[in-house]
Protein backbone atom coordinates (compact mmCIF):
# COMPACT_ATOMS: atom_id res chain seq x y z
CA MET A 1 34.77 24.87 1.40
CA TYR A 2 32.15 25.83 3.98
CA ILE A 3 29.40 24.15 1.94
CA PHE A 4 31.58 21.04 1.45
CA CYS A 5 32.24 20.77 5.19
CA ASN A 6 28.56 21.15 6.01
CA LEU A 7 27.69 18.47 3.43
CA ALA A 8 30.29 16.12 4.90
CA LYS A 9 28.90 16.68 8.39
CA TYR A 10 25.37 16.08 7.15
CA GLN A 11 26.38 12.82 5.42
CA THR A 12 28.20 11.64 8.55
CA LYS A 13 25.20 12.50 10.73
CA MET A 14 22.84 10.64 8.38
CA ALA A 15 25.15 7.59 8.32
CA ILE A 16 25.17 7.47 12.12
CA PHE A 17 21.41 8.03 12.25
CA ARG A 18 20.72 5.18 9.84
CA ALA A 19 23.11 2.84 11.63
CA PHE A 20 20.75 2.71 14.59
CA ARG A 21 17.68 1.90 12.52
CA LYS A 22 16.14 -1.54 12.66
CA TYR A 23 15.54 -2.28 8.97
CA LYS A 24 17.62 -1.66 5.87
CA TYR A 25 14.54 -1.45 3.60
CA GLY A 26 10.91 -0.75 4.36
CA ILE A 27 7.98 -0.23 2.00
CA VAL A 28 4.66 1.60 2.21
CA LEU A 29 1.80 0.43 -0.02
CA SER A 30 -1.15 2.74 -0.70
CA GLY A 31 -4.76 1.81 -1.28
CA GLY A 32 -6.27 1.92 -4.74
CA GLY A 33 -8.58 -1.01 -5.44
CA ALA A 34 -7.59 -2.85 -8.62
CA ARG A 35 -4.78 -0.34 -9.11
CA GLY A 36 -3.23 -1.83 -5.98
CA MET A 37 -2.13 -4.80 -8.09
CA ALA A 38 0.62 -2.47 -9.31
CA HIS A 39 2.24 -3.07 -5.90
CA ILE A 40 2.95 -6.62 -7.09
CA GLY A 41 4.97 -5.24 -10.00
CA VAL A 42 6.78 -2.87 -7.64
CA LEU A 43 7.75 -5.73 -5.32
CA LYS A 44 8.79 -7.91 -8.26
CA ALA A 45 11.12 -5.22 -9.62
CA LEU A 46 12.60 -4.53 -6.19
CA ASN A 47 13.26 -8.22 -5.55
CA GLU A 48 14.93 -8.66 -8.93
CA GLU A 49 17.28 -5.82 -8.01
CA GLY A 50 18.12 -7.46 -4.69
CA ILE A 51 15.90 -5.18 -2.59
CA PHE A 52 13.73 -7.12 -0.14
CA PRO A 53 11.57 -5.01 2.21
CA GLU A 54 11.97 -6.08 5.84
CA VAL A 55 8.90 -4.23 7.12
CA ILE A 56 5.66 -3.25 5.37
CA SER A 57 3.01 -0.62 6.04
CA GLY A 58 -0.14 -0.89 3.93
CA VAL A 59 -3.69 0.33 3.60
CA SER A 60 -6.69 -1.10 1.76
CA ALA A 61 -5.43 -2.84 -1.42
CA GLY A 62 -1.90 -2.23 -0.12
CA ALA A 63 -2.83 -4.05 3.09
CA ILE A 64 -4.06 -7.04 1.06
CA ALA A 65 -0.96 -7.23 -1.15
CA GLY A 66 1.32 -6.46 1.81
CA ALA A 67 -0.19 -9.15 4.01
CA LEU A 68 0.14 -11.84 1.35
CA TYR A 69 3.72 -10.81 0.58
CA ALA A 70 4.54 -10.76 4.30
CA ASP A 71 2.98 -14.22 4.49
CA GLY A 72 5.62 -15.57 2.13
CA TYR A 73 4.04 -15.26 -1.32
CA LYS A 74 6.43 -14.21 -4.09
CA PRO A 75 5.29 -11.45 -6.50
CA ASP A 76 4.82 -13.89 -9.39
CA GLU A 77 2.67 -16.09 -7.14
CA LEU A 78 0.59 -13.08 -6.15
CA GLN A 79 0.04 -12.13 -9.77
CA LEU A 80 -1.23 -15.62 -10.58
CA LEU A 81 -3.39 -15.62 -7.47
CA PHE A 82 -5.15 -12.38 -8.37
CA ARG A 83 -5.30 -13.15 -12.09
CA ASP A 84 -7.30 -16.28 -11.31
CA SER A 85 -9.60 -14.42 -8.90
CA ASN A 86 -12.40 -12.13 -10.04
CA PHE A 87 -13.05 -9.08 -7.86
CA PHE A 88 -16.76 -9.82 -7.88
CA LYS A 89 -16.04 -13.12 -6.15
CA PHE A 90 -14.81 -10.97 -3.27
CA VAL A 91 -18.09 -9.15 -2.77
CA ASN A 92 -21.77 -9.97 -2.40
CA LEU A 93 -24.77 -7.76 -3.06
CA THR A 94 -26.69 -6.85 0.07
CA TYR A 95 -29.47 -4.54 1.17
CA PRO A 96 -27.97 -1.01 1.21
CA LYS A 97 -28.17 -0.23 4.91
CA ASN A 98 -24.54 0.61 5.73
CA GLY A 99 -22.99 -0.28 2.38
CA LEU A 100 -23.95 -1.43 -1.10
CA LEU A 101 -21.82 -4.57 -0.88
CA THR A 102 -20.62 -6.93 1.80
CA ILE A 103 -17.01 -7.94 1.97
CA ASN A 104 -17.62 -11.59 2.90
CA GLY A 105 -16.12 -12.80 -0.37
CA LEU A 106 -12.80 -11.11 0.41
CA GLN A 107 -12.88 -12.70 3.84
CA SER A 108 -13.32 -16.14 2.24
CA PHE A 109 -10.47 -15.40 -0.18
CA LEU A 110 -8.14 -14.43 2.66
CA GLU A 111 -9.15 -17.41 4.78
CA GLN A 112 -8.39 -19.69 1.84
CA HIS A 113 -5.02 -18.22 0.83
CA LEU A 114 -3.57 -16.45 3.86
CA ARG A 115 -1.58 -18.95 5.91
CA SER A 116 -0.97 -16.64 8.88
CA ARG A 117 -3.90 -15.72 11.08
CA THR A 118 -2.10 -13.16 13.25
CA PHE A 119 0.37 -10.35 12.64
CA GLU A 120 2.84 -12.17 14.85
CA ALA A 121 2.83 -15.24 12.56
CA LEU A 122 3.85 -13.30 9.43
CA LYS A 123 7.35 -13.69 8.02
CA ILE A 124 7.70 -9.90 7.65
CA PRO A 125 6.43 -7.30 10.17
CA LEU A 126 3.28 -5.59 8.88
CA PHE A 127 1.34 -2.46 9.86
CA ILE A 128 -2.19 -1.87 8.58
CA ALA A 129 -3.88 1.54 8.56
CA VAL A 130 -7.58 1.64 9.46
CA THR A 131 -9.97 4.52 10.08
CA ASN A 132 -11.89 4.40 13.36
CA TYR A 133 -15.41 5.57 12.52
CA ASN A 134 -16.19 6.27 16.17
CA THR A 135 -13.22 8.55 16.83
CA GLY A 136 -12.59 9.77 13.28
CA LEU A 137 -8.90 8.97 13.68
CA VAL A 138 -6.50 6.71 11.82
CA GLU A 139 -5.01 3.74 13.67
CA TYR A 140 -2.06 1.55 12.72
CA HIS A 141 -2.56 -2.07 13.76
CA HIS A 142 0.30 -4.54 13.96
CA GLN A 143 -0.79 -7.10 16.54
CA GLY A 144 -3.57 -9.64 16.95
CA GLN A 145 -5.98 -11.11 14.41
CA LEU A 146 -4.94 -10.27 10.87
CA ILE A 147 -7.95 -10.84 8.61
CA PRO A 148 -10.40 -8.51 10.44
CA ARG A 149 -7.85 -5.67 10.13
CA ILE A 150 -7.34 -6.29 6.41
CA LEU A 151 -11.11 -6.27 5.88
CA ALA A 152 -11.49 -3.07 7.91
CA SER A 153 -8.70 -1.35 6.00
CA SER A 154 -10.37 -2.34 2.70
CA SER A 155 -13.92 -1.26 3.60
CA ILE A 156 -14.53 1.66 1.26
CA PRO A 157 -17.30 3.81 2.80
CA VAL A 158 -20.78 3.47 1.23
CA VAL A 159 -19.50 0.73 -1.12
CA PHE A 160 -18.76 -1.81 1.63
CA ASN A 161 -20.15 -2.43 5.07
CA PRO A 162 -17.83 -1.23 7.86
CA VAL A 163 -16.12 -3.79 10.10
CA VAL A 164 -16.57 -4.02 13.87
CA ILE A 165 -13.50 -4.89 15.94
CA ASP A 166 -13.57 -4.79 19.74
CA ARG A 167 -16.85 -2.84 19.66
CA GLN A 168 -15.33 -0.13 17.47
CA ILE A 169 -16.45 0.51 13.88
CA TYR A 170 -13.69 0.62 11.26
CA MET A 171 -13.49 1.69 7.63
CA ASP A 172 -10.93 2.12 4.86
CA GLY A 173 -7.71 3.53 6.33
CA GLY A 174 -7.13 5.52 3.14
CA LEU A 175 -9.80 7.98 4.24
CA VAL A 176 -7.27 9.54 6.61
CA ASP A 177 -3.90 8.16 5.50
CA ASN A 178 -3.50 6.63 2.06
CA LEU A 179 0.30 6.45 2.34
CA PRO A 180 0.92 5.26 5.93
CA VAL A 181 4.56 6.23 6.40
CA SER A 182 4.53 7.09 10.09
CA PRO A 183 4.46 3.56 11.61
CA VAL A 184 7.74 2.57 9.91
CA ARG A 185 9.71 5.70 8.94
CA SER A 186 11.81 5.90 12.10
CA ASP A 187 12.79 2.21 11.91
CA CYS A 188 13.97 2.16 8.28
CA MET A 189 17.30 3.15 6.82
CA ARG A 190 15.66 3.45 3.40
CA LEU A 191 11.92 3.71 2.89
CA ILE A 192 10.13 3.08 -0.40
CA GLY A 193 6.67 4.50 -1.07
CA SER A 194 4.37 2.91 -3.66
CA HIS A 195 1.36 5.09 -4.45
CA VAL A 196 -1.10 3.94 -7.11
CA ASN A 197 -3.54 6.88 -7.25
CA PRO A 198 -1.92 9.60 -9.36
CA VAL A 199 -4.03 12.75 -9.60
CA GLY A 200 -3.39 14.37 -12.95
CA PHE A 201 -5.44 16.35 -15.43
CA THR A 202 -8.67 14.83 -16.76
CA ASP A 203 -11.22 16.21 -19.18
CA THR A 204 -13.96 13.65 -18.56
CA THR A 205 -16.16 12.75 -15.61
CA GLY A 206 -16.54 9.07 -16.47
CA GLY A 207 -19.75 8.59 -14.52
CA LEU A 208 -20.76 8.70 -10.88
CA VAL A 209 -18.29 6.06 -9.65
CA ARG A 210 -15.30 7.76 -11.29
CA ILE A 211 -16.40 11.15 -9.92
CA ALA A 212 -16.58 9.76 -6.39
CA GLU A 213 -13.25 7.97 -6.86
CA ARG A 214 -11.50 11.09 -8.15
CA ALA A 215 -12.97 13.21 -5.35
CA PHE A 216 -11.54 10.73 -2.83
CA HIS A 217 -8.08 10.88 -4.41
CA ILE A 218 -8.10 14.67 -4.68
CA GLY A 219 -9.03 14.90 -1.01
CA ALA A 220 -6.12 12.64 -0.07
CA ALA A 221 -3.57 14.23 -2.43
CA ASP A 222 -2.10 16.83 -0.04
CA THR A 223 -1.52 14.30 2.74
CA VAL A 224 0.02 11.85 0.27
CA LYS A 225 2.40 14.57 -0.99
CA GLN A 226 3.50 15.36 2.56
CA HIS A 227 4.09 11.70 3.36
CA ALA A 228 5.84 11.08 0.04
CA ARG A 229 8.51 13.58 1.10
CA LEU A 230 9.34 11.27 4.01
CA THR A 231 10.27 8.40 1.69
CA ASP A 232 13.68 7.86 0.11
CA ILE A 233 12.17 6.49 -3.09
CA PHE A 234 8.65 7.37 -4.22
CA ILE A 235 6.99 5.32 -6.95
CA GLU A 236 3.77 6.65 -8.51
CA PRO A 237 3.01 5.28 -12.00
CA LYS A 238 1.12 8.05 -13.83
CA GLU A 239 -0.21 5.53 -16.35
CA LEU A 240 -2.45 4.02 -13.66
CA SER A 241 -4.78 7.02 -13.86
CA LYS A 242 -6.59 5.42 -16.81
CA PHE A 243 -7.84 2.56 -14.59
CA SER A 244 -10.64 2.72 -12.05
CA ILE A 245 -10.44 1.07 -8.64
CA PHE A 246 -12.85 -1.61 -9.92
CA ASP A 247 -11.04 -2.25 -13.21
CA VAL A 248 -10.11 -5.89 -12.65
CA SER A 249 -9.88 -6.90 -16.29
CA HIS A 250 -6.33 -5.56 -16.75
CA ILE A 251 -4.46 -7.13 -13.83
CA ASP A 252 -1.41 -8.12 -15.89
CA GLU A 253 -1.13 -4.66 -17.45
CA ILE A 254 -1.45 -2.97 -14.06
CA VAL A 255 1.28 -5.23 -12.62
CA ARG A 256 3.51 -4.48 -15.62
CA ILE A 257 3.05 -0.72 -15.17
CA GLY A 258 4.11 -0.97 -11.54
CA TYR A 259 7.13 -3.06 -12.52
CA ASP A 260 8.27 -0.75 -15.34
CA GLU A 261 7.91 2.40 -13.25
CA THR A 262 9.93 0.88 -10.41
CA ILE A 263 12.76 -0.12 -12.74
CA ASN A 264 12.80 3.42 -14.19
CA VAL A 265 12.84 5.04 -10.77
CA LEU A 266 15.61 2.78 -9.46
CA GLU A 267 17.75 3.38 -12.53
CA ASN A 268 17.31 7.14 -12.18
CA ARG A 269 18.32 6.93 -8.52
CA GLY A 270 21.26 4.58 -9.11
CA LEU A 271 19.58 1.65 -7.31
CA PHE A 272 19.92 3.48 -3.98
CA ASN A 273 23.67 3.87 -4.43
CA LYS A 274 23.34 7.54 -3.52
CA PHE A 275 22.11 6.71 -0.05
């Protein structure tokens, strides 16, 4: 009886707590390069089940997908958009001073397809995580010019040139926070986390790029685990581990994996009916 009473009090307290939150559903989208296309499948599955995120927090590839979704693109439209776009159209070879590639191609892509130019113009509130090179700290931007922040959040160190905004140098936000929960957790009744960089066992190195990629994900794993505990639903398709962040030849399969995993997770959790 004592346990039952405590449980009832806890449930009542949580109901009151959630009643004062701004959004019914929020979603956090991790970085992950080409793996980030799995976010499209996640959003598609959620929408089909009547779950429409009202606020988004994203980083790197999650910032790209999140911005386009917040701009009004439907998941199927996003899949077609990325299927028809080659990653190497996004980047241009340059002299390796600060990075091996420039990100001008991605800027052109966003300028062509992104209808909103500011955070304020988006249909859904969006937060983007970026790493400030000068201070070494993560920042969560949600106001002002949109495209420079997306580019900064997507600027993988060494691979891409960093981005300068207001005289500060910015890089990939995933360096410090690859599951940016904190900007939205307190405002959401239910928060969904979509993480596309599962760190499981591997018995192969796969070359220099895969070693660097895996080292990055291992370094971020503890922080991601801590932040995952702050979500109500955590989606992390293990099957994505077979793809690299530059594997753009399997977009449809990556989207499908995100979709299938989301359906499985929602079914196991009773489509949020327990909350």
